[in-house]
Amino acid sequence: MVQSSYYLSAAVCLALAAPAAAQTAGGTPKLSDGKVKIGVLTDIAGPTSMANGKGSVVAAQMAAEDFGADLNVEVISADHSGKPDIGSQIAGRWFDVEGVDAVADMQGSPIGFAVQNMAAQKSKIMLLSGSTSSDFNGKACSPLTVQWTVDTYNLAKGAAKSVIEAGGTKWYFLTVDQAYGNALTRDTSEQVKLNGGQVVGNSVFPPNTSDFASFLLTASSAGANVIAIAASSGDTVTALKQADEFGLSAKAKIVPLQSVLTDVHAVGLKIAHDAYEVSPFYWDRTPDTRAWAEKFFAKAKQMPTGFHAGVYSSVAHYLKAVRATGTDDAPTVMTQMEKERVHDVFAADGYIREDRKMIHDLYLLQVKKPGENEGAWDLYNVVQTLSGESVNRPLSESPCPLVKK
C-alpha cells in the first residue's frame, strides 16, 4: 500500500561488466542481491520540493552515472509527504522487501530521526543531506549515518558571527516547531551569546504557517534588530515576503538561517537583497561548480542547491567505497568511506569524522542587490570561505557516544 500511494520510481540502472571492481576488490563484487540499490527519500511535491525533491533524485542519478561504472546500480525515490510515519513505512518496505542498501537525502530531520534506528537495526547506510539537526552528529549519532551538508551548529556559528559583526546584536527568532527548527534556534542562540549578542525573544509556529503577522510585529516591538527565521524553504519564503510587506527589512536584518538558492530565487532580489546565508555550496563559485551545475540544470531545469550537491557527493563517495571494497556490506563500506578523503565538486578536501559528520568548508554568501546579477540564478556574492574545522563543533565538546574521550 505504501508503494502504490507514495512510491515514485526514478530509477537509473547501470548494469555493466565488473572488471574494475575485480581489480580493486580481488574479484566480482559481493553484492547481496547482485546490485547496489539507493533510495532517495525526500519531499517530492511539498514545500521543500525545490530545495530537495526531484533535484535530489537527479543528483543521485548523476552520481550513479559518474561513479557507478563496473557496478549494477539502481536509484529509486519516494515522497515522504513531510510525515515521519510515512517515511518510516517507506524505509521499512525498502529495507525488508526492495533490497535498498543506502538511503540518501532524508529531507527533514523528523524523517531522519524516524528512520535512523530502523536503518541501524537493518545494517543500512544513511546519507543525510536534507536532515540538518546537529543531534545527528551529537547525542543521536549512529555508526552507519553520515551527515553530509550542513547542521544547525555550523549554520548557527557562521551566521551569528557575521551578522553581529555587521551590527545585528538583538535577535528575535521565528522557529518552526520541528526538530531541526528548535535545534537551529538553540544552536544559534548559544552562538549569539558567545559573540556578545542578545536574544530578545522567540516565537514558535507550526509548519506551513500562512500568516506571520503577529510574530513579526512582536519581534519588532521587542526591539530586535535581527529577525532570524529558523525554518525550511516554504515557511522561510512566506516569512521573508511578509517581513518585506511590513517594512521590517528597513528596521532589522532579516536572517533566514536555513535559506537556500531556490528560496532567494522564489522571493527575488528586491526582497532578499543583502541577506546573509551560510551555505555548503554555490553553483557559480568556481569553473568546476559551474560546469557541474550546467549538467544538473539540463536535467532538473533549475540550478542546484547545497542539498542537491550534497546528495551527489554522498552517493558518489558511497559508490566509490562499494567499488573499492567489492561489497555492499554496510559496516565494511562505511569503514572505507571514513578512510578516503572527499574530493569532488562539493568538497575540495572533506572527510568523515568519528562523530559521523562530513567535514568540509562552508561559504558565507550575501544576496546581491537588484541589478547586480547577470541572470536569473546569479544571486549571491561569496563573502568568505569558512573552514570546516572552524565552524563545526569541536570533537572535544561532542556528546556523540562514538567519539573516544
GROMACS .gro file of C-alpha atoms in nm:
model
  405
    1MET     CA    1   0.000   0.000   0.000
    2VAL     CA    2   0.284   0.236   0.081
    3GLN     CA    3   0.441   0.168  -0.257
    4SER     CA    4   0.128   0.239  -0.457
    5SER     CA    5   0.039   0.552  -0.258
    6TYR     CA    6   0.374   0.720  -0.202
    7TYR     CA    7   0.639   0.542  -0.406
    8LEU     CA    8   0.767   0.736  -0.705
    9SER     CA    9   1.014   0.538  -0.914
   10ALA     CA   10   1.302   0.733  -1.064
   11ALA     CA   11   1.542   0.453  -1.149
   12VAL     CA   12   1.867   0.459  -1.332
   13CYS     CA   13   2.018   0.117  -1.390
   14LEU     CA   14   2.381   0.082  -1.490
   15ALA     CA   15   2.421  -0.290  -1.550
   16LEU     CA   16   2.777  -0.304  -1.673
   17ALA     CA   17   3.057  -0.559  -1.655
   18ALA     CA   18   3.277  -0.557  -1.346
   19PRO     CA   19   3.647  -0.571  -1.440
   20ALA     CA   20   3.747  -0.266  -1.233
   21ALA     CA   21   3.576  -0.400  -0.924
   22ALA     CA   22   3.762  -0.726  -0.974
   23GLN     CA   23   4.089  -0.533  -0.983
   24THR     CA   24   4.016  -0.331  -0.669
   25ALA     CA   25   3.849  -0.599  -0.459
   26GLY     CA   26   4.011  -0.913  -0.592
   27GLY     CA   27   3.701  -1.048  -0.769
   28THR     CA   28   3.342  -0.985  -0.866
   29PRO     CA   29   3.169  -0.751  -0.619
   30LYS     CA   30   2.989  -0.944  -0.345
   31LEU     CA   31   2.661  -0.760  -0.367
   32SER     CA   32   2.381  -0.902  -0.155
   33ASP     CA   33   2.132  -0.925  -0.443
   34GLY     CA   34   2.355  -0.859  -0.741
   35LYS     CA   35   2.310  -0.483  -0.737
   36VAL     CA   36   2.359  -0.167  -0.535
   37LYS     CA   37   2.022  -0.008  -0.464
   38ILE     CA   38   1.999   0.350  -0.337
   39GLY     CA   39   1.673   0.506  -0.218
   40VAL     CA   40   1.627   0.884  -0.224
   41LEU     CA   41   1.372   0.966   0.046
   42THR     CA   42   1.268   1.327   0.005
   43ASP     CA   43   0.994   1.586  -0.036
   44ILE     CA   44   0.882   1.542  -0.396
   45ALA     CA   45   0.572   1.761  -0.403
   46GLY     CA   46   0.569   1.960  -0.079
   47PRO     CA   47   0.704   2.296   0.039
   48THR     CA   48   1.073   2.199   0.015
   49SER     CA   49   1.045   2.023  -0.320
   50MET     CA   50   1.256   2.285  -0.500
   51ALA     CA   51   1.533   2.273  -0.240
   52ASN     CA   52   1.538   1.892  -0.233
   53GLY     CA   53   1.273   1.691  -0.416
   54LYS     CA   54   1.324   1.578  -0.772
   55GLY     CA   55   1.656   1.761  -0.782
   56SER     CA   56   1.788   1.524  -0.516
   57VAL     CA   57   1.681   1.230  -0.731
   58VAL     CA   58   1.855   1.383  -1.034
   59ALA     CA   59   2.171   1.436  -0.825
   60ALA     CA   60   2.175   1.072  -0.712
   61GLN     CA   61   2.124   0.957  -1.070
   62MET     CA   62   2.414   1.175  -1.184
   63ALA     CA   63   2.638   1.020  -0.917
   64ALA     CA   64   2.536   0.673  -1.033
   65GLU     CA   65   2.615   0.765  -1.391
   66ASP     CA   66   2.952   0.918  -1.298
   67PHE     CA   67   3.072   0.666  -1.039
   68GLY     CA   68   2.863   0.351  -1.084
   69ALA     CA   69   3.062   0.210  -1.374
   70ASP     CA   70   3.150  -0.157  -1.312
   71LEU     CA   71   2.857  -0.184  -1.071
   72ASN     CA   72   2.490  -0.263  -1.118
   73VAL     CA   73   2.336   0.050  -0.961
   74GLU     CA   74   1.971   0.134  -0.923
   75VAL     CA   75   1.836   0.461  -0.785
   76ILE     CA   76   1.476   0.476  -0.665
   77SER     CA   77   1.287   0.753  -0.491
   78ALA     CA   78   0.985   0.818  -0.274
   79ASP     CA   79   0.790   1.113  -0.136
   80HIS     CA   80   0.758   1.106   0.243
   81SER     CA   81   0.499   1.387   0.233
   82GLY     CA   82   0.670   1.554   0.528
   83LYS     CA   83   0.541   1.284   0.765
   84PRO     CA   84   0.774   1.070   0.978
   85ASP     CA   85   0.529   0.778   0.988
   86ILE     CA   86   0.510   0.767   0.608
   87GLY     CA   87   0.888   0.796   0.587
   88SER     CA   88   0.923   0.502   0.826
   89GLN     CA   89   0.677   0.290   0.628
   90ILE     CA   90   0.859   0.356   0.304
   91ALA     CA   91   1.201   0.286   0.456
   92GLY     CA   92   1.074  -0.035   0.616
   93ARG     CA   93   0.949  -0.160   0.281
   94TRP     CA   94   1.270  -0.056   0.111
   95PHE     CA   95   1.483  -0.245   0.363
   96ASP     CA   96   1.268  -0.558   0.401
   97VAL     CA   97   1.125  -0.602   0.051
   98GLU     CA   98   1.301  -0.377  -0.201
   99GLY     CA   99   1.660  -0.457  -0.102
  100VAL     CA  100   1.770  -0.094  -0.063
  101ASP     CA  101   2.130  -0.069   0.062
  102ALA     CA  102   2.156   0.304   0.136
  103VAL     CA  103   1.913   0.593   0.180
  104ALA     CA  104   2.007   0.941   0.060
  105ASP     CA  105   1.884   1.299   0.121
  106MET     CA  106   1.630   1.230   0.401
  107GLN     CA  107   1.488   1.582   0.370
  108GLY     CA  108   1.367   1.691   0.713
  109SER     CA  109   1.522   1.597   1.047
  110PRO     CA  110   1.197   1.442   1.181
  111ILE     CA  111   1.210   1.199   0.889
  112GLY     CA  112   1.577   1.126   0.952
  113PHE     CA  113   1.522   1.052   1.319
  114ALA     CA  114   1.222   0.832   1.239
  115VAL     CA  115   1.425   0.615   1.000
  116GLN     CA  116   1.767   0.611   1.167
  117ASN     CA  117   1.711   0.339   1.429
  118MET     CA  118   1.548   0.115   1.170
  119ALA     CA  119   1.841   0.165   0.933
  120ALA     CA  120   2.090   0.078   1.209
  121GLN     CA  121   1.898  -0.238   1.301
  122LYS     CA  122   1.883  -0.347   0.937
  123SER     CA  123   2.251  -0.253   0.878
  124LYS     CA  124   2.174   0.008   0.613
  125ILE     CA  125   2.367   0.328   0.544
  126MET     CA  126   2.203   0.671   0.571
  127LEU     CA  127   2.350   0.963   0.377
  128LEU     CA  128   2.190   1.275   0.524
  129SER     CA  129   2.181   1.580   0.302
  130GLY     CA  130   1.849   1.740   0.398
  131SER     CA  131   1.838   1.638   0.768
  132THR     CA  132   2.023   1.917   0.947
  133SER     CA  133   1.971   1.884   1.323
  134SER     CA  134   2.311   1.886   1.492
  135ASP     CA  135   2.192   1.599   1.710
  136PHE     CA  136   2.272   1.365   1.418
  137ASN     CA  137   2.642   1.420   1.494
  138GLY     CA  138   2.573   1.473   1.865
  139LYS     CA  139   2.368   1.272   2.111
  140ALA     CA  140   2.181   1.088   1.831
  141CYS     CA  141   2.484   0.990   1.622
  142SER     CA  142   2.477   0.644   1.468
  143PRO     CA  143   2.759   0.428   1.324
  144LEU     CA  144   2.601   0.395   0.978
  145THR     CA  145   2.470   0.751   0.938
  146VAL     CA  146   2.674   1.037   0.790
  147GLN     CA  147   2.557   1.400   0.798
  148TRP     CA  148   2.692   1.540   0.474
  149THR     CA  149   2.595   1.902   0.404
  150VAL     CA  150   2.520   2.134   0.697
  151ASP     CA  151   2.392   2.111   1.051
  152THR     CA  152   2.228   2.356   1.284
  153TYR     CA  153   2.555   2.410   1.473
  154ASN     CA  154   2.767   2.524   1.179
  155LEU     CA  155   2.482   2.725   1.027
  156ALA     CA  156   2.442   2.898   1.362
  157LYS     CA  157   2.810   2.964   1.417
  158GLY     CA  158   2.864   3.110   1.072
  159ALA     CA  159   2.553   3.329   1.075
  160ALA     CA  160   2.582   3.461   1.432
  161LYS     CA  161   2.939   3.583   1.396
  162SER     CA  162   2.891   3.757   1.062
  163VAL     CA  163   2.560   3.926   1.149
  164ILE     CA  164   2.679   4.050   1.489
  165GLU     CA  165   2.994   4.191   1.328
  166ALA     CA  166   2.761   4.377   1.090
  167GLY     CA  167   2.575   4.533   1.385
  168GLY     CA  168   2.293   4.286   1.442
  169THR     CA  169   2.308   4.244   1.819
  170LYS     CA  170   1.946   4.195   1.933
  171TRP     CA  171   1.799   3.874   1.796
  172TYR     CA  172   1.438   3.758   1.775
  173PHE     CA  173   1.371   3.408   1.642
  174LEU     CA  174   1.083   3.272   1.437
  175THR     CA  175   1.111   2.897   1.492
  176VAL     CA  176   0.925   2.620   1.311
  177ASP     CA  177   0.811   2.362   1.566
  178GLN     CA  178   1.015   2.072   1.431
  179ALA     CA  179   1.336   1.904   1.541
  180TYR     CA  180   1.570   2.099   1.314
  181GLY     CA  181   1.393   2.433   1.378
  182ASN     CA  182   1.423   2.400   1.753
  183ALA     CA  183   1.782   2.280   1.720
  184LEU     CA  184   1.866   2.570   1.488
  185THR     CA  185   1.730   2.828   1.731
  186ARG     CA  186   1.902   2.656   2.024
  187ASP     CA  187   2.240   2.643   1.849
  188THR     CA  188   2.215   2.996   1.707
  189SER     CA  189   2.110   3.142   2.044
  190GLU     CA  190   2.421   2.993   2.201
  191GLN     CA  191   2.642   3.142   1.929
  192VAL     CA  192   2.473   3.482   1.953
  193LYS     CA  193   2.551   3.498   2.325
  194LEU     CA  194   2.908   3.375   2.273
  195ASN     CA  195   2.961   3.656   2.020
  196GLY     CA  196   2.827   3.926   2.252
  197GLY     CA  197   2.472   3.947   2.117
  198GLN     CA  198   2.138   3.925   2.296
  199VAL     CA  199   1.830   3.708   2.237
  200VAL     CA  200   1.519   3.922   2.294
  201GLY     CA  201   1.252   3.666   2.209
  202ASN     CA  202   1.133   3.361   2.019
  203SER     CA  203   0.802   3.276   1.851
  204VAL     CA  204   0.737   2.909   1.772
  205PHE     CA  205   0.499   2.833   1.486
  206PRO     CA  206   0.363   2.517   1.319
  207PRO     CA  207   0.497   2.404   0.979
  208ASN     CA  208   0.337   2.558   0.669
  209THR     CA  209   0.218   2.871   0.850
  210SER     CA  210   0.049   3.122   0.618
  211ASP     CA  211   0.033   3.428   0.846
  212PHE     CA  212   0.342   3.557   1.027
  213ALA     CA  213   0.197   3.900   1.107
  214SER     CA  214   0.167   3.859   1.484
  215PHE     CA  215   0.513   3.703   1.513
  216LEU     CA  216   0.678   3.974   1.305
  217LEU     CA  217   0.507   4.256   1.492
  218THR     CA  218   0.605   4.100   1.826
  219ALA     CA  219   0.966   4.083   1.709
  220SER     CA  220   0.958   4.448   1.607
  221SER     CA  221   0.805   4.562   1.935
  222ALA     CA  222   1.070   4.366   2.125
  223GLY     CA  223   1.335   4.598   1.982
  224ALA     CA  224   1.504   4.332   1.770
  225ASN     CA  225   1.747   4.447   1.505
  226VAL     CA  226   1.777   4.090   1.378
  227ILE     CA  227   1.481   3.870   1.290
  228ALA     CA  228   1.614   3.518   1.241
  229ILE     CA  229   1.398   3.264   1.061
  230ALA     CA  230   1.467   2.908   1.177
  231ALA     CA  231   1.264   2.722   0.917
  232SER     CA  232   1.291   2.547   0.583
  233SER     CA  233   1.201   2.668   0.236
  234GLY     CA  234   0.822   2.710   0.239
  235ASP     CA  235   0.797   2.894   0.570
  236THR     CA  236   1.114   3.091   0.502
  237VAL     CA  237   0.978   3.226   0.174
  238THR     CA  238   0.645   3.323   0.336
  239ALA     CA  239   0.815   3.495   0.630
  240LEU     CA  240   1.054   3.687   0.403
  241LYS     CA  241   0.771   3.816   0.188
  242GLN     CA  242   0.560   3.924   0.485
  243ALA     CA  243   0.854   4.091   0.661
  244ASP     CA  244   0.903   4.298   0.347
  245GLU     CA  245   0.531   4.384   0.334
  246PHE     CA  246   0.551   4.520   0.691
  247GLY     CA  247   0.863   4.720   0.604
  248LEU     CA  248   1.067   4.538   0.867
  249SER     CA  249   1.374   4.496   0.647
  250ALA     CA  250   1.435   4.870   0.692
  251LYS     CA  251   1.433   4.831   1.070
  252ALA     CA  252   1.605   4.497   1.120
  253LYS     CA  253   1.830   4.249   0.947
  254ILE     CA  254   1.619   3.959   0.823
  255VAL     CA  255   1.829   3.645   0.851
  256PRO     CA  256   1.694   3.321   0.702
  257LEU     CA  257   1.907   3.068   0.889
  258GLN     CA  258   1.841   2.777   0.654
  259SER     CA  259   1.774   2.959   0.331
  260VAL     CA  260   1.883   2.802   0.005
  261LEU     CA  261   1.929   2.916  -0.353
  262THR     CA  262   1.575   2.830  -0.460
  263ASP     CA  263   1.426   3.034  -0.173
  264VAL     CA  264   1.605   3.350  -0.287
  265HIS     CA  265   1.514   3.273  -0.647
  266ALA     CA  266   1.147   3.246  -0.548
  267VAL     CA  267   1.147   3.563  -0.338
  268GLY     CA  268   1.359   3.777  -0.570
  269LEU     CA  269   1.644   4.018  -0.509
  270LYS     CA  270   1.410   4.311  -0.440
  271ILE     CA  271   1.303   4.144  -0.114
  272ALA     CA  272   1.604   3.927  -0.024
  273HIS     CA  273   1.892   4.162  -0.117
  274ASP     CA  274   2.181   4.193   0.131
  275ALA     CA  275   2.064   3.896   0.341
  276TYR     CA  276   2.340   3.670   0.469
  277GLU     CA  277   2.337   3.296   0.419
  278VAL     CA  278   2.577   3.022   0.524
  279SER     CA  279   2.589   2.753   0.257
  280PRO     CA  280   2.790   2.439   0.179
  281PHE     CA  281   2.778   2.505  -0.195
  282TYR     CA  282   2.715   2.776  -0.453
  283TRP     CA  283   2.688   2.679  -0.816
  284ASP     CA  284   2.868   2.987  -0.953
  285ARG     CA  285   3.172   2.974  -0.725
  286THR     CA  286   3.432   2.803  -0.946
  287PRO     CA  287   3.465   2.673  -1.302
  288ASP     CA  288   3.410   2.316  -1.173
  289THR     CA  289   3.095   2.403  -0.979
  290ARG     CA  290   2.960   2.592  -1.282
  291ALA     CA  291   3.029   2.300  -1.517
  292TRP     CA  292   2.858   2.050  -1.287
  293ALA     CA  293   2.565   2.287  -1.227
  294GLU     CA  294   2.507   2.326  -1.601
  295LYS     CA  295   2.481   1.947  -1.635
  296PHE     CA  296   2.239   1.941  -1.342
  297PHE     CA  297   2.034   2.224  -1.493
  298ALA     CA  298   1.997   2.035  -1.821
  299LYS     CA  299   1.828   1.752  -1.631
  300ALA     CA  300   1.647   1.932  -1.347
  301LYS     CA  301   1.563   2.266  -1.516
  302GLN     CA  302   1.690   2.458  -1.213
  303MET     CA  303   2.029   2.532  -1.061
  304PRO     CA  304   2.133   2.303  -0.775
  305THR     CA  305   2.105   2.385  -0.407
  306GLY     CA  306   2.360   2.274  -0.149
  307PHE     CA  307   2.131   1.983  -0.064
  308HIS     CA  308   2.138   1.863  -0.425
  309ALA     CA  309   2.516   1.888  -0.444
  310GLY     CA  310   2.537   1.704  -0.112
  311VAL     CA  311   2.327   1.415  -0.243
  312TYR     CA  312   2.554   1.388  -0.545
  313SER     CA  313   2.869   1.393  -0.333
  314SER     CA  314   2.747   1.147  -0.069
  315VAL     CA  315   2.615   0.894  -0.321
  316ALA     CA  316   2.933   0.921  -0.528
  317HIS     CA  317   3.153   0.864  -0.222
  318TYR     CA  318   2.939   0.568  -0.119
  319LEU     CA  319   2.962   0.407  -0.463
  320LYS     CA  320   3.339   0.455  -0.474
  321ALA     CA  321   3.361   0.275  -0.138
  322VAL     CA  322   3.143  -0.013  -0.262
  323ARG     CA  323   3.363  -0.048  -0.568
  324ALA     CA  324   3.683  -0.034  -0.363
  325THR     CA  325   3.570  -0.297  -0.111
  326GLY     CA  326   3.383  -0.519  -0.354
  327THR     CA  327   3.082  -0.547  -0.123
  328ASP     CA  328   2.767  -0.367  -0.013
  329ASP     CA  329   2.810  -0.481   0.347
  330ALA     CA  330   2.731  -0.158   0.533
  331PRO     CA  331   2.998  -0.162   0.810
  332THR     CA  332   3.269  -0.254   0.558
  333VAL     CA  333   3.161   0.022   0.320
  334MET     CA  334   3.142   0.278   0.600
  335THR     CA  335   3.495   0.195   0.712
  336GLN     CA  336   3.617   0.256   0.358
  337MET     CA  337   3.421   0.583   0.336
  338GLU     CA  338   3.597   0.701   0.651
  339LYS     CA  339   3.938   0.612   0.508
  340GLU     CA  340   3.902   0.807   0.184
  341ARG     CA  341   3.900   1.186   0.163
  342VAL     CA  342   3.621   1.354  -0.032
  343HIS     CA  343   3.748   1.535  -0.342
  344ASP     CA  344   3.466   1.642  -0.572
  345VAL     CA  345   3.256   1.935  -0.687
  346PHE     CA  346   3.103   1.966  -0.339
  347ALA     CA  347   3.408   1.931  -0.113
  348ALA     CA  348   3.767   2.009  -0.205
  349ASP     CA  349   3.912   1.800   0.077
  350GLY     CA  350   3.640   1.662   0.301
  351TYR     CA  351   3.649   1.376   0.546
  352ILE     CA  352   3.413   1.182   0.770
  353ARG     CA  353   3.482   1.239   1.137
  354GLU     CA  354   3.418   0.982   1.409
  355ASP     CA  355   3.101   1.166   1.513
  356ARG     CA  356   2.975   1.091   1.159
  357LYS     CA  357   2.994   1.450   1.039
  358MET     CA  358   3.147   1.508   0.697
  359ILE     CA  359   3.382   1.800   0.750
  360HIS     CA  360   3.418   2.046   0.462
  361ASP     CA  361   3.433   2.419   0.400
  362LEU     CA  362   3.122   2.637   0.414
  363TYR     CA  363   3.069   2.974   0.246
  364LEU     CA  364   2.929   3.298   0.377
  365LEU     CA  365   2.709   3.432   0.098
  366GLN     CA  366   2.534   3.766   0.062
  367VAL     CA  367   2.235   3.815  -0.164
  368LYS     CA  368   2.305   4.060  -0.447
  369LYS     CA  369   2.117   4.384  -0.492
  370PRO     CA  370   1.874   4.418  -0.784
  371GLY     CA  371   2.070   4.496  -1.099
  372GLU     CA  372   2.395   4.337  -0.976
  373ASN     CA  373   2.302   3.996  -1.113
  374GLU     CA  374   2.370   3.877  -1.465
  375GLY     CA  375   2.099   3.615  -1.484
  376ALA     CA  376   1.803   3.462  -1.301
  377TRP     CA  377   2.023   3.231  -1.092
  378ASP     CA  378   2.311   3.476  -1.034
  379LEU     CA  379   2.200   3.557  -0.680
  380TYR     CA  380   2.497   3.575  -0.441
  381ASN     CA  381   2.836   3.717  -0.374
  382VAL     CA  382   3.073   3.483  -0.193
  383VAL     CA  383   3.190   3.691   0.104
  384GLN     CA  384   3.410   3.444   0.287
  385THR     CA  385   3.522   3.082   0.297
  386LEU     CA  386   3.463   2.925   0.639
  387SER     CA  387   3.697   2.634   0.703
  388GLY     CA  388   3.531   2.312   0.808
  389GLU     CA  389   3.721   2.282   1.133
  390SER     CA  390   3.642   2.640   1.233
  391VAL     CA  391   3.264   2.618   1.203
  392ASN     CA  392   3.190   2.263   1.319
  393ARG     CA  393   3.153   2.157   1.678
  394PRO     CA  394   3.492   2.055   1.824
  395LEU     CA  395   3.516   1.683   1.891
  396SER     CA  396   3.624   1.766   2.246
  397GLU     CA  397   3.273   1.907   2.302
  398SER     CA  398   3.084   1.634   2.120
  399PRO     CA  399   2.812   1.438   2.303
  400CYS     CA  400   2.828   1.167   2.035
  401PRO     CA  401   2.888   0.830   2.208
  402LEU     CA  402   3.105   0.717   1.915
  403VAL     CA  403   3.370   0.977   1.997
  404LYS     CA  404   3.657   0.845   2.203
  405LYS     CA  405   3.722   1.068   2.501
   0.00000   0.00000   0.00000
